[in-house]
Amino acid sequence: MDWNDVWILYRRELRSALRERTIVVNSILMPLFLYPVMLWVMFTGIMFVGGLVERTNSRVVVLDAPSAHAALMDTLRERENIDVREEAVSSDSAVALIRVGDLDALVEFLPPEADARGLDDNFQVLIRYDRAVERSRRARDRVQGIVSGYRSRWVVREASALDISRAEQAQFRILQDNVSSDRQMGALIMGILIPLFLVLMVALGCLIPSIDCTAGERERSTWETLMTVSASRLSVVTAKYFYVATLGITAGLLNVVAMFVSLGAIVGPLLADLGGEAEAFEFSLPLLALPVMAVAAVALALFFAAAMMILAAFARSFKDGQAMVTPVYWLALLPILLGQQTDQTLTPAIAAIPVANASMMIRDAINGVFLWPLMAETLAVLFVMVAGCLLLARSILQFEELLLGSFDGSFWRFAKERMIGKKGESQTSAGAGAD
Amino acid sequence: MESTSVRVEALRKSFWDESRGEIRAVDGIDFECRPGEIFGLLGANGAGKTTTLRMLATILKPTGGQASVNGHDVLAEPEAVRRSLGFFSASTALYPRLTGRETLEFFARINRYPADQVGQRVETLIERFGIAEYAGARVEKLSSGMKQKISIARTIVHDPPVLIFDEPTVGLDVMAALEMQRVILELRDEGKSIIFSTHIMSEAEKLCDRIAIIHQGRILALGTLEQHRQATGQHYLEDIFVHKVMEVEGAEDTT
């Protein structure tokens, strides 16, 4: 193999690819813009829907409201998003109205249970609602919030009248203290999103180029042109392989940058607008996480590029290639799910599972956990997979009918007929030489 | 320098077909081509022309026999063989997303034309084929006539001593086909060894210095047009071709 030839061929592949809209969109623009835009659209959508929901009134009927608690009724009537219906209905007919969607909740005041009758005017409230209907559930929450608040204030007042201090009323309290730092909270979010999207984007970055430089070349009739240049077959395939891997790495790393920027610049402010704990999230990465992510992206890209090119080499057209290679993209999703266990770090067993290991290694690095022996195992497993794919590719390329694109079938059929069945190279199919 | 640029001896190629078994696409052919000569391979579709030329271009490996291009064996030195020849056929298209100039530069470099002379060589060819006006445009945007010129320039950009033209005029209009023939004659006059395959008799008559009639993977007759005329008693190449084919098929019928 001549590395100068590989360099010339590699530059040619890359130059052509950067002029192809599909490749630029899939390998560069989507990783860079799709997920930031998607996150922005998602959070804006949540805010918009939330606003609409807040403006919807809850239709409520109140039965047997105790006269001693007129203030509670006043509060219910004064609340802008609660519409208290004054019509006289029975409990059964109100429930019937809830079932058909003409009413959202029924609030029935009942006498207190026997052991709670110590306080004058004590009561219990039964809220009837339709759990299958969002609007009805919302009415329940609103009424429950108002009644609970009122009841707490009423209990405090009654207890004070009986000279029971606040401390005596409380007896014991449950306190919470989140010991996570802001950075750790940010790392939690990044640890879920970045490994997932990095793996997906590396696979997506390899997808179209792997098809374009194999099946696409056949479809455009440039494959035979390439077979007549003086470079060795190995140089040609090596250049194509590096080209596909380059676009996979580019897509993965561009996506990490885009995700990192968008988490801080888009998600943080949107969470603040949602009234969440935005100020408790700090999106920053340990410095060592950057080379770990870069190495993981390289290893994944080399693996995906090899696997996808092997399958795409059997396709005669771009469309065939898409059908043959797309399952690899979806298969990549399965191991990532293993890496989504947020309370799990890399273990020897997980480090032996390709893709899941890289995903977990990246998440650990984002969390500042660097298990060097297991990271070495992860990379060793991925590079063994890459070596396996390359050996398989080398073996397949010995068959000239495949090199010329005359084999009519998939990788699986080829493996069954030619590699397992051992039909020799000399017995290549008639299509290899059309004339 | 050797007086023969291309030498083919007992060359064979078999393919395997699920239903028909072994197919001998090329069945022991011999010929040679010299510098400054256009050697024609004349045969019907499926006669074995393209398979022969693909073996010479090292795209296919021979099942048996030997072939060499410019002194390099096709099996032992495939890269050197490819460096010594330019291959043009209907199935060797251009990269649509490169410009004409980029295409020529790429093929010159990858075929090891001296790096410091690539620019000069490319400009010379752009001028020779009159493609300066659109050399900077992407190939995908060009007409088929323009693409054809760039394609020929691509074939010869590394100045190979041997050129293979596999049915180069298929699909071309009359004017484009005539232009192609003119270029091939020019290249012959420059001393190139040209192997030219066609099934169009008039083209072979007009261009080829020697003609091999190939049928079912075998060469039935080889010689100049005059030698074929004398051997068969026929004047036109079409009649000569039919005469030779019928001779073989008649013999096969009687056996």
XYZ file of C-alpha atoms in Angstrom:
690
model
C 0.000 0.000 0.000
C 1.268 3.446 -0.924
C 0.306 6.144 1.581
C 0.728 8.884 -1.015
C -1.933 7.156 -3.134
C -4.153 6.819 -0.067
C -3.780 10.553 0.599
C -4.652 11.483 -3.020
C -7.692 9.181 -3.006
C -8.780 10.347 0.455
C -8.706 14.008 -0.583
C -10.703 13.170 -3.700
C -13.355 11.390 -1.628
C -13.578 14.222 0.855
C -13.727 16.920 -1.821
C -16.570 15.146 -3.596
C -18.399 14.518 -0.328
C -18.289 18.120 0.784
C -20.035 19.054 -2.457
C -22.858 16.557 -1.916
C -25.825 18.098 -0.148
C -27.042 14.863 1.496
C -23.635 14.210 3.046
C -23.146 17.784 4.233
C -26.631 17.803 5.768
C -26.271 14.403 7.486
C -22.664 14.576 8.584
C -22.214 18.261 9.386
C -25.369 20.346 9.538
C -27.583 17.892 11.422
C -25.049 17.198 14.183
C -24.340 20.904 14.474
C -27.848 22.319 14.421
C -30.494 19.616 14.710
C -30.235 18.845 18.411
C -29.778 22.399 19.666
C -32.761 23.406 17.547
C -34.681 20.336 18.673
C -33.991 21.117 22.337
C -35.060 24.730 21.850
C -38.252 23.674 20.042
C -39.008 21.078 22.719
C -38.612 23.445 25.663
C -40.414 26.277 23.886
C -43.222 23.836 23.108
C -43.409 22.759 26.735
C -43.641 26.388 27.824
C -46.293 27.176 25.234
C -48.434 24.167 26.153
C -47.916 24.942 29.839
C -49.192 28.491 29.256
C -52.271 27.209 27.434
C -52.993 24.767 30.242
C -52.698 27.467 32.891
C -55.283 29.597 31.092
C -57.907 26.805 30.964
C -60.560 27.132 33.703
C -61.544 24.111 35.825
C -65.309 23.583 36.066
C -66.156 22.515 39.606
C -69.333 21.789 41.562
C -69.208 22.030 45.379
C -71.717 20.051 47.508
C -72.535 20.528 51.206
C -70.028 23.308 51.828
C -69.977 23.911 55.619
C -71.129 27.368 56.612
C -68.262 27.629 59.109
C -65.853 27.519 56.192
C -67.292 30.222 53.975
C -63.772 31.576 53.529
C -62.810 28.395 51.706
C -65.687 28.832 49.297
C -64.693 32.460 48.792
C -61.162 31.380 47.933
C -62.473 28.850 45.412
C -64.776 31.412 43.800
C -62.094 34.101 43.665
C -59.526 31.857 41.973
C -59.395 32.933 38.309
C -58.740 29.475 36.882
C -61.582 27.796 38.823
C -65.173 28.164 37.700
C -67.478 27.122 40.584
C -70.838 26.064 39.151
C -73.690 27.183 41.353
C -76.437 24.965 39.878
C -78.053 22.486 42.271
C -77.056 18.954 41.272
C -76.883 15.682 43.136
C -73.647 13.815 43.637
C -74.632 11.155 41.092
C -75.605 13.596 38.380
C -72.364 15.559 38.949
C -70.381 12.343 38.486
C -72.347 11.668 35.303
C -71.422 15.144 34.053
C -67.734 14.456 34.806
C -67.937 11.205 32.844
C -69.256 12.952 29.720
C -66.767 15.793 30.067
C -69.213 18.577 30.975
C -67.694 18.974 34.432
C -64.096 18.630 35.650
C -64.466 17.864 39.386
C -66.978 17.460 42.187
C -65.983 18.677 45.658
C -68.052 17.036 48.419
C -67.671 18.129 52.020
C -68.181 15.193 54.376
C -68.275 14.947 58.183
C -64.911 14.058 59.714
C -64.181 10.466 60.633
C -65.040 9.453 64.189
C -61.529 9.831 65.635
C -61.093 13.311 64.068
C -64.151 14.907 65.640
C -62.216 16.519 68.484
C -62.063 19.843 66.667
C -65.196 21.828 66.039
C -66.141 22.250 62.397
C -63.559 19.708 61.277
C -64.359 18.208 57.870
C -63.085 16.004 55.129
C -63.292 16.661 51.401
C -63.910 14.085 48.704
C -62.805 15.193 45.246
C -64.389 13.160 42.459
C -62.639 13.443 39.047
C -61.887 11.516 35.879
C -58.288 10.363 35.999
C -58.314 9.527 32.304
C -58.870 13.196 31.428
C -56.002 15.668 31.795
C -58.330 18.617 32.377
C -60.122 16.735 35.191
C -56.812 15.779 36.835
C -55.764 19.420 36.685
C -59.050 20.466 38.397
C -58.351 17.948 41.161
C -54.840 19.359 41.682
C -56.099 22.932 41.840
C -58.905 22.162 44.305
C -56.644 19.969 46.417
C -54.021 22.730 46.600
C -56.563 25.308 47.752
C -58.219 22.981 50.300
C -54.861 21.811 51.704
C -53.646 25.376 52.121
C -56.881 26.419 53.760
C -56.857 23.378 56.055
C -53.268 24.010 57.178
C -54.097 27.602 58.073
C -57.287 26.503 59.849
C -55.445 23.829 61.894
C -52.783 26.369 62.925
C -55.467 28.826 64.004
C -57.439 26.203 65.970
C -54.285 24.864 67.600
C -53.214 28.366 68.633
C -56.627 28.851 70.241
C -55.914 25.733 72.289
C -52.451 27.098 73.219
C -50.597 24.473 71.215
C -47.381 25.970 69.903
C -46.193 25.511 66.305
C -43.326 23.322 67.419
C -45.751 21.075 69.314
C -47.981 20.867 66.263
C -45.195 19.823 63.973
C -43.725 17.133 66.270
C -41.215 16.137 63.635
C -40.432 17.453 60.197
C -38.829 16.035 57.106
C -35.972 18.156 55.801
C -34.095 17.645 52.527
C -30.631 18.723 51.489
C -29.316 18.075 47.980
C -25.575 17.608 48.361
C -24.972 17.604 44.613
C -23.029 20.566 43.383
C -24.395 22.632 40.517
C -21.729 21.084 38.308
C -22.822 17.568 39.296
C -26.432 18.395 38.442
C -25.265 19.672 35.059
C -23.163 16.535 34.618
C -26.254 14.408 35.267
C -28.057 16.008 32.320
C -24.960 15.963 30.098
C -24.216 12.354 31.077
C -27.600 11.289 29.743
C -27.677 13.368 26.573
C -24.101 13.638 25.283
C -23.146 9.901 25.105
C -26.466 9.086 23.450
C -26.143 11.760 20.792
C -22.405 11.260 20.295
C -22.872 7.576 19.416
C -25.892 8.290 17.233
C -24.167 11.130 15.440
C -21.000 9.125 14.758
C -23.192 6.374 13.267
C -25.219 8.915 11.287
C -22.029 10.598 10.092
C -20.776 7.262 8.697
C -24.108 6.174 7.236
C -24.442 8.182 4.003
C -20.693 8.351 3.173
C -20.329 4.565 3.537
C -23.108 4.041 1.011
C -22.020 6.873 -1.258
C -18.429 5.659 -1.638
C -19.425 2.069 -2.438
C -22.930 1.578 -3.816
C -23.053 5.222 -4.911
C -19.892 4.783 -6.980
C -21.390 1.747 -8.675
C -24.588 3.581 -9.424
C -22.659 6.488 -10.961
C -20.421 4.053 -12.910
C -17.285 5.560 -11.392
C -16.333 2.330 -9.612
C -14.820 0.771 -12.729
C -12.998 4.027 -13.463
C -11.449 3.780 -10.027
C -10.485 0.157 -10.604
C -8.343 1.243 -13.568
C -6.124 3.680 -11.658
C -2.632 2.532 -10.773
C -3.205 2.628 -7.003
C -3.549 -0.765 -5.348
C -6.998 -2.054 -4.337
C -5.887 -1.863 -0.727
C -5.009 1.833 -1.107
C -8.410 2.517 -2.666
C -10.309 0.770 0.115
C -8.133 2.276 2.865
C -8.734 5.787 1.547
C -12.478 5.185 1.443
C -12.433 3.739 4.943
C -10.580 6.723 6.394
C -12.892 9.074 4.561
C -16.022 7.457 6.031
C -14.481 7.380 9.512
C -13.450 11.049 9.195
C -17.015 12.110 8.538
C -18.233 9.949 11.442
C -15.723 11.545 13.812
C -16.554 15.022 12.512
C -20.278 14.452 13.013
C -19.772 13.095 16.531
C -17.474 15.839 17.740
C -19.460 18.651 16.114
C -22.509 17.312 17.897
C -20.736 17.287 21.264
C -19.768 20.942 20.802
C -23.294 21.843 19.703
C -24.881 19.941 22.589
C -22.526 21.496 25.121
C -23.215 25.003 23.877
C -26.958 24.450 23.618
C -27.258 22.969 27.107
C -25.747 26.099 28.605
C -27.193 28.678 26.244
C -30.643 27.232 25.495
C -31.662 24.610 28.031
C -30.472 26.537 31.112
C -32.456 29.729 30.418
C -35.507 27.725 29.328
C -35.445 25.726 32.553
C -35.285 29.014 34.417
C -38.339 30.255 32.504
C -40.142 27.041 33.379
C -39.600 27.838 37.023
C -37.375 24.810 37.533
C -34.060 24.582 39.291
C -32.090 26.118 36.467
C -29.758 27.952 38.780
C -28.800 24.536 40.212
C -27.339 23.363 36.856
C -23.833 24.225 35.789
C -22.790 22.845 32.435
C -19.034 22.343 32.466
C -16.808 19.399 31.594
C -13.655 18.062 33.230
C -10.723 18.826 30.933
C -9.833 15.136 30.682
C -13.320 14.335 29.393
C -12.505 16.042 26.081
C -9.728 13.648 24.960
C -11.769 10.700 26.248
C -14.716 11.766 24.080
C -12.415 12.338 21.104
C -10.825 8.889 21.456
C -14.253 7.282 21.879
C -15.515 9.083 18.768
C -12.502 7.845 16.766
C -12.924 4.229 17.954
C -16.669 4.269 17.291
C -16.222 5.861 13.872
C -13.625 3.269 12.842
C -15.999 0.514 13.966
C -19.143 1.907 12.329
C -17.270 2.811 9.130
C -15.931 -0.736 8.756
C -19.247 -2.433 9.540
C -21.281 -0.155 7.297
C -18.854 -0.329 4.370
C -18.862 -4.135 4.449
C -22.638 -4.184 4.115
C -22.804 -1.318 1.617
C -20.233 -3.059 -0.610
C -22.933 -5.557 -1.562
C -25.365 -2.931 -2.776
C -25.661 -2.085 -6.445
C -27.488 1.179 -5.935
C -27.731 3.862 -3.275
C -31.238 2.705 -2.415
C -30.044 -0.887 -1.902
C -27.248 0.457 0.240
C -29.624 2.355 2.488
C -31.705 -0.764 3.002
C -28.623 -2.832 3.841
C -26.847 -0.366 6.122
C -29.650 1.384 8.015
C -30.210 -1.604 10.371
C -26.650 -1.084 11.704
C -27.659 2.445 12.671
C -30.677 1.221 14.598
C -28.737 -1.674 16.137
C -26.358 0.906 17.576
C -29.249 2.177 19.669
C -29.629 -1.020 21.689
C -26.269 -1.020 23.474
C -26.595 2.710 24.179
C -29.623 1.966 26.340
C -27.327 -0.009 28.651
C -25.201 3.083 28.999
C -28.207 5.100 30.138
C -28.226 3.578 33.663
C -27.244 6.758 35.482
C -26.229 5.058 38.737
C -23.917 2.612 36.932
C -20.261 3.129 36.073
C -18.121 1.150 33.654
C -17.645 -2.471 34.774
C -15.526 -5.230 33.181
C -18.706 -6.794 31.763
C -20.020 -3.557 30.245
C -16.556 -2.714 28.911
C -16.786 -5.911 26.842
C -19.989 -4.789 25.065
C -19.174 -2.698 21.990
C -20.871 0.704 21.767
C -22.369 0.369 25.286
C -18.828 0.501 26.638
C -17.965 3.684 24.746
C -21.237 5.289 25.794
C -20.600 4.447 29.457
C -16.965 5.550 29.237
C -18.039 8.959 27.950
C -20.646 9.329 30.705
C -18.113 8.432 33.358
C -15.696 10.997 31.946
C -18.391 13.696 32.007
C -18.966 12.830 35.667
C -15.236 13.057 36.320
C -14.845 9.274 36.763
C -11.818 7.853 34.947
C -11.468 4.078 35.358
C -8.302 3.723 33.300
C -8.037 -0.121 33.166
C -11.678 -0.405 32.099
C -11.265 2.391 29.589
C -8.324 0.472 28.149
C -10.522 -2.641 27.987
C -13.215 -0.615 26.203
C -10.804 0.635 23.562
C -9.248 -2.816 23.181
C -12.699 -4.352 22.584
C -13.597 -1.690 20.022
C -10.286 -2.020 18.181
C -10.596 -5.820 18.137
C -14.033 -5.345 16.530
C -12.491 -2.939 14.007
C -9.705 -5.412 13.228
C -12.290 -8.176 12.792
C -14.284 -6.056 10.362
C -11.162 -5.135 8.382
C -10.074 -8.768 8.116
C -13.554 -9.665 6.931
C -13.440 -6.819 4.396
C -10.054 -8.014 3.157
C -11.364 -11.521 2.746
C -14.463 -10.325 0.906
C -12.451 -8.151 -1.479
C -10.619 -11.237 -2.753
C -13.808 -12.003 -4.677
C -13.704 -10.026 -7.910
C -17.435 -10.356 -8.486
C -17.879 -8.279 -5.361
C -15.204 -5.843 -6.422
C -17.041 -5.367 -9.715
C -20.461 -5.241 -8.101
C -21.784 -8.184 -10.059
C -22.806 -10.243 -7.030
C -26.563 -10.039 -6.711
C -27.379 -10.425 -3.039
C -26.693 -9.297 0.486
C -23.747 -9.871 2.795
C -25.578 -12.755 4.460
C -26.166 -14.554 1.169
C -22.571 -13.966 0.148
C -21.276 -15.311 3.477
C -23.461 -18.388 3.144
C -22.649 -19.159 -0.491
C -19.075 -18.005 -0.900
C -17.425 -18.001 2.480
C -19.123 -20.825 4.350
C -19.985 -22.802 1.187
C -16.439 -22.057 -0.093
C -17.317 -21.577 -3.724
C -13.890 -20.498 -4.949
C -12.790 -17.240 -6.434
C -12.290 -18.786 -9.845
C -15.933 -19.700 -9.882
C -17.151 -16.162 -9.832
C -20.534 -15.357 -11.258
C -21.139 -14.784 -14.926
C -22.170 -11.193 -14.363
C -18.600 -10.207 -13.561
C -17.771 -10.035 -17.233
C -20.784 -8.823 -19.107
C -19.331 -9.044 -22.572
C 12.393 -0.754 -26.156
C 10.276 -3.828 -26.813
C 8.463 -3.665 -30.136
C 5.300 -5.181 -28.640
C 3.336 -3.174 -26.072
C 0.642 -5.705 -25.382
C 1.115 -9.456 -25.534
C -1.672 -11.961 -24.894
C -1.021 -15.705 -24.855
C -3.621 -18.448 -24.363
C -5.649 -16.104 -22.181
C -8.693 -17.656 -20.559
C -11.462 -16.547 -18.260
C -14.246 -18.711 -16.858
C -17.260 -17.648 -14.853
C -19.639 -19.679 -12.800
C -23.353 -19.505 -13.362
C -25.835 -21.217 -11.045
C -27.956 -22.572 -13.901
C -25.423 -22.941 -16.729
C -22.362 -24.050 -14.774
C -18.933 -22.965 -16.024
C -18.968 -20.355 -18.775
C -15.797 -19.767 -20.798
C -16.081 -16.091 -21.571
C -12.577 -16.012 -23.029
C -11.227 -19.307 -24.270
C -7.516 -19.226 -25.008
C -6.859 -16.188 -27.147
C -3.522 -14.891 -28.454
C -2.668 -11.513 -29.939
C -0.258 -8.652 -29.629
C -0.388 -4.932 -30.196
C 2.536 -2.754 -31.245
C 3.323 0.912 -30.702
C 1.603 3.146 -33.256
C -0.996 0.495 -34.028
C -4.746 0.332 -33.581
C -5.670 -3.253 -32.871
C -9.356 -3.982 -33.242
C -11.360 -6.578 -31.360
C -14.460 -7.097 -33.452
C -17.296 -9.162 -32.089
C -20.964 -9.309 -31.266
C -22.295 -8.585 -27.792
C -21.204 -11.345 -25.434
C -18.277 -12.418 -27.626
C -15.718 -11.814 -24.861
C -14.338 -8.407 -25.866
C -14.955 -6.590 -22.584
C -13.778 -9.546 -20.509
C -10.521 -9.618 -22.469
C -9.986 -5.894 -22.048
C -10.863 -6.047 -18.340
C -8.217 -8.726 -17.882
C -5.684 -6.515 -19.668
C -6.663 -3.646 -17.380
C -6.281 -5.988 -14.354
C -9.902 -5.422 -13.356
C -10.426 -9.180 -13.767
C -7.909 -11.935 -13.077
C -7.353 -14.440 -15.877
C -8.280 -18.047 -15.182
C -5.376 -19.145 -17.380
C -2.793 -17.978 -19.893
C -0.660 -14.867 -19.781
C -0.901 -11.215 -20.662
C 1.492 -8.342 -20.356
C 1.227 -4.610 -20.931
C 4.361 -2.623 -21.645
C 6.383 -5.559 -20.341
C 4.453 -5.899 -17.067
C 2.579 -9.111 -16.311
C -1.085 -8.514 -15.475
C -1.024 -10.938 -12.540
C 2.403 -10.171 -11.115
C 2.464 -6.374 -11.539
C -1.107 -5.097 -11.735
C -0.276 -1.591 -10.498
C 2.512 -1.183 -13.065
C 0.152 -2.430 -15.783
C -2.521 0.093 -14.829
C 0.067 2.856 -14.750
C 1.013 1.940 -18.335
C -2.468 2.089 -19.764
C -5.486 4.285 -20.132
C -8.866 2.552 -20.070
C -11.933 4.091 -21.646
C -15.356 2.471 -21.785
C -18.995 3.332 -21.471
C -18.877 2.098 -17.870
C -15.963 4.286 -16.809
C -17.776 7.461 -15.857
C -16.371 10.656 -14.374
C -16.808 11.900 -10.817
C -19.808 14.203 -11.096
C -18.870 16.490 -8.209
C -15.349 17.305 -9.414
C -14.611 19.938 -12.016
C -12.977 18.956 -15.289
C -9.655 20.388 -14.151
C -9.816 18.607 -10.771
C -10.654 15.363 -12.565
C -7.583 15.581 -14.765
C -5.331 16.542 -11.848
C -6.633 13.648 -9.773
C -6.086 11.028 -12.479
C -2.644 12.413 -13.346
C -1.512 12.255 -9.713
C -3.017 8.884 -8.858
C -1.439 7.389 -12.002
C 1.968 8.744 -10.921
C 2.508 11.419 -13.547
C 5.509 13.470 -12.302
C 4.052 15.730 -9.610
C 5.883 18.868 -10.725
C 4.531 18.504 -14.270
C 0.899 17.744 -13.480
C -0.276 21.357 -13.795
C 1.410 21.816 -17.157
C 0.083 18.487 -18.464
C -3.476 19.294 -17.412
C -3.383 22.721 -19.065
C -1.961 21.183 -22.253
C -4.840 18.705 -22.433
C -7.430 21.366 -21.623
C -6.123 23.350 -24.558
C -5.822 20.309 -26.836
C -9.424 19.240 -26.301
C -10.808 22.787 -26.262
C -12.358 22.455 -22.817
C -10.909 25.605 -21.210
C -14.295 27.310 -21.135
C -15.857 24.713 -18.835
C -12.814 23.159 -17.149
C -13.805 24.875 -13.897
C -17.403 23.639 -13.949
C -18.501 20.506 -12.155
C -18.761 17.498 -14.453
C -22.394 16.892 -13.426
C -23.365 20.198 -15.028
C -21.796 19.453 -18.413
C -23.365 18.083 -21.600
C -22.514 14.533 -22.696
C -20.254 15.892 -25.463
C -18.259 17.929 -22.959
C -18.042 14.965 -20.598
C -16.776 12.796 -23.426
C -13.875 15.176 -24.093
C -12.930 15.270 -20.422
C -13.232 11.508 -20.290
C -10.767 11.059 -23.152
C -8.416 13.587 -21.568
C -8.732 11.649 -18.291
C -7.747 8.440 -20.082
C -4.530 9.880 -21.493
C -3.622 12.429 -18.806
C -0.781 10.291 -17.404
C 0.551 9.762 -20.938
C 0.318 5.957 -20.958
C 1.919 4.056 -23.858
C -1.113 1.734 -24.162
C -4.735 2.804 -24.550
C -7.808 0.625 -24.394
C -11.053 1.876 -25.888
C -13.939 -0.478 -25.153
C -16.833 0.377 -27.482
C -16.112 4.089 -27.035
C -18.740 5.343 -29.456
C -21.703 3.498 -27.939
C -24.449 5.996 -27.200
C -22.721 8.900 -28.955
C -24.295 10.935 -31.739
C -22.653 10.949 -35.183
C -20.590 14.081 -34.626
C -19.353 12.955 -31.229
C -18.484 9.512 -32.615
C -16.503 11.108 -35.458
C -14.674 13.313 -32.963
C -13.804 10.216 -30.935
C -12.467 8.471 -34.039
C -10.377 11.521 -34.929
C -8.799 11.565 -31.448
C -8.031 7.834 -31.595
C -6.258 8.256 -34.951
C -4.268 11.180 -33.543
C -3.196 9.094 -30.567
C -2.134 6.269 -32.873
C -0.045 8.767 -34.849
C 1.620 9.824 -31.593
C 2.873 6.242 -31.212
C 0.389 4.867 -28.720
C -0.612 1.217 -28.822
C -4.383 1.209 -29.044
C -6.708 -1.694 -28.473
C -10.112 -0.848 -29.771
C -13.174 -3.021 -29.301
C -16.343 -2.533 -31.263
C -19.252 -4.317 -32.848
C -19.641 -1.579 -35.468
C -18.024 -2.887 -38.656
C -17.565 0.465 -40.383
C -15.684 1.818 -37.391
C -13.311 -1.130 -37.336
C -12.787 -0.840 -41.101
C -11.960 2.835 -40.802
C -9.726 2.810 -37.745
C -8.029 -0.509 -37.189
C -4.639 -1.474 -38.577
C -5.274 -5.100 -37.647
C -8.511 -6.736 -36.656
C -9.240 -9.832 -34.566
C -12.686 -11.324 -35.080
C -13.766 -12.698 -31.740
C -16.688 -15.043 -31.256
C -17.705 -17.074 -28.195
C -14.449 -16.270 -26.458
C -12.205 -17.349 -29.316
C -10.380 -15.431 -32.010
C -11.607 -16.738 -35.352
C -9.324 -14.678 -37.540
C -6.635 -12.054 -37.082
C -4.985 -9.811 -39.661
C -5.228 -6.626 -41.645
C -8.421 -5.880 -43.524
C -6.662 -6.846 -46.747
C -5.570 -10.176 -45.278
C -9.150 -10.880 -44.153
C -10.412 -10.039 -47.651
C -7.939 -12.381 -49.268
C -8.675 -15.178 -46.804
C -12.446 -15.030 -47.182
C -12.939 -13.620 -50.664
C -15.293 -11.021 -49.169
C -14.805 -7.272 -49.579
C -16.749 -5.700 -46.767
C -15.853 -6.378 -43.124
C -19.462 -7.143 -42.325
C -19.425 -9.960 -44.900
C -16.037 -11.135 -43.677
C -17.364 -11.266 -40.102
C -20.483 -13.196 -41.074
C -18.409 -15.547 -43.233
C -16.044 -16.390 -40.334
C -18.835 -16.836 -37.803
C -20.868 -19.031 -40.138
C -17.765 -21.068 -40.889
C -17.354 -21.887 -37.194
C -21.015 -22.419 -36.447
C -21.383 -24.588 -39.539
C -18.435 -26.683 -38.409
C -19.952 -26.978 -34.926
C -23.276 -28.083 -36.428
C -21.626 -30.835 -38.474
C -19.708 -32.104 -35.453
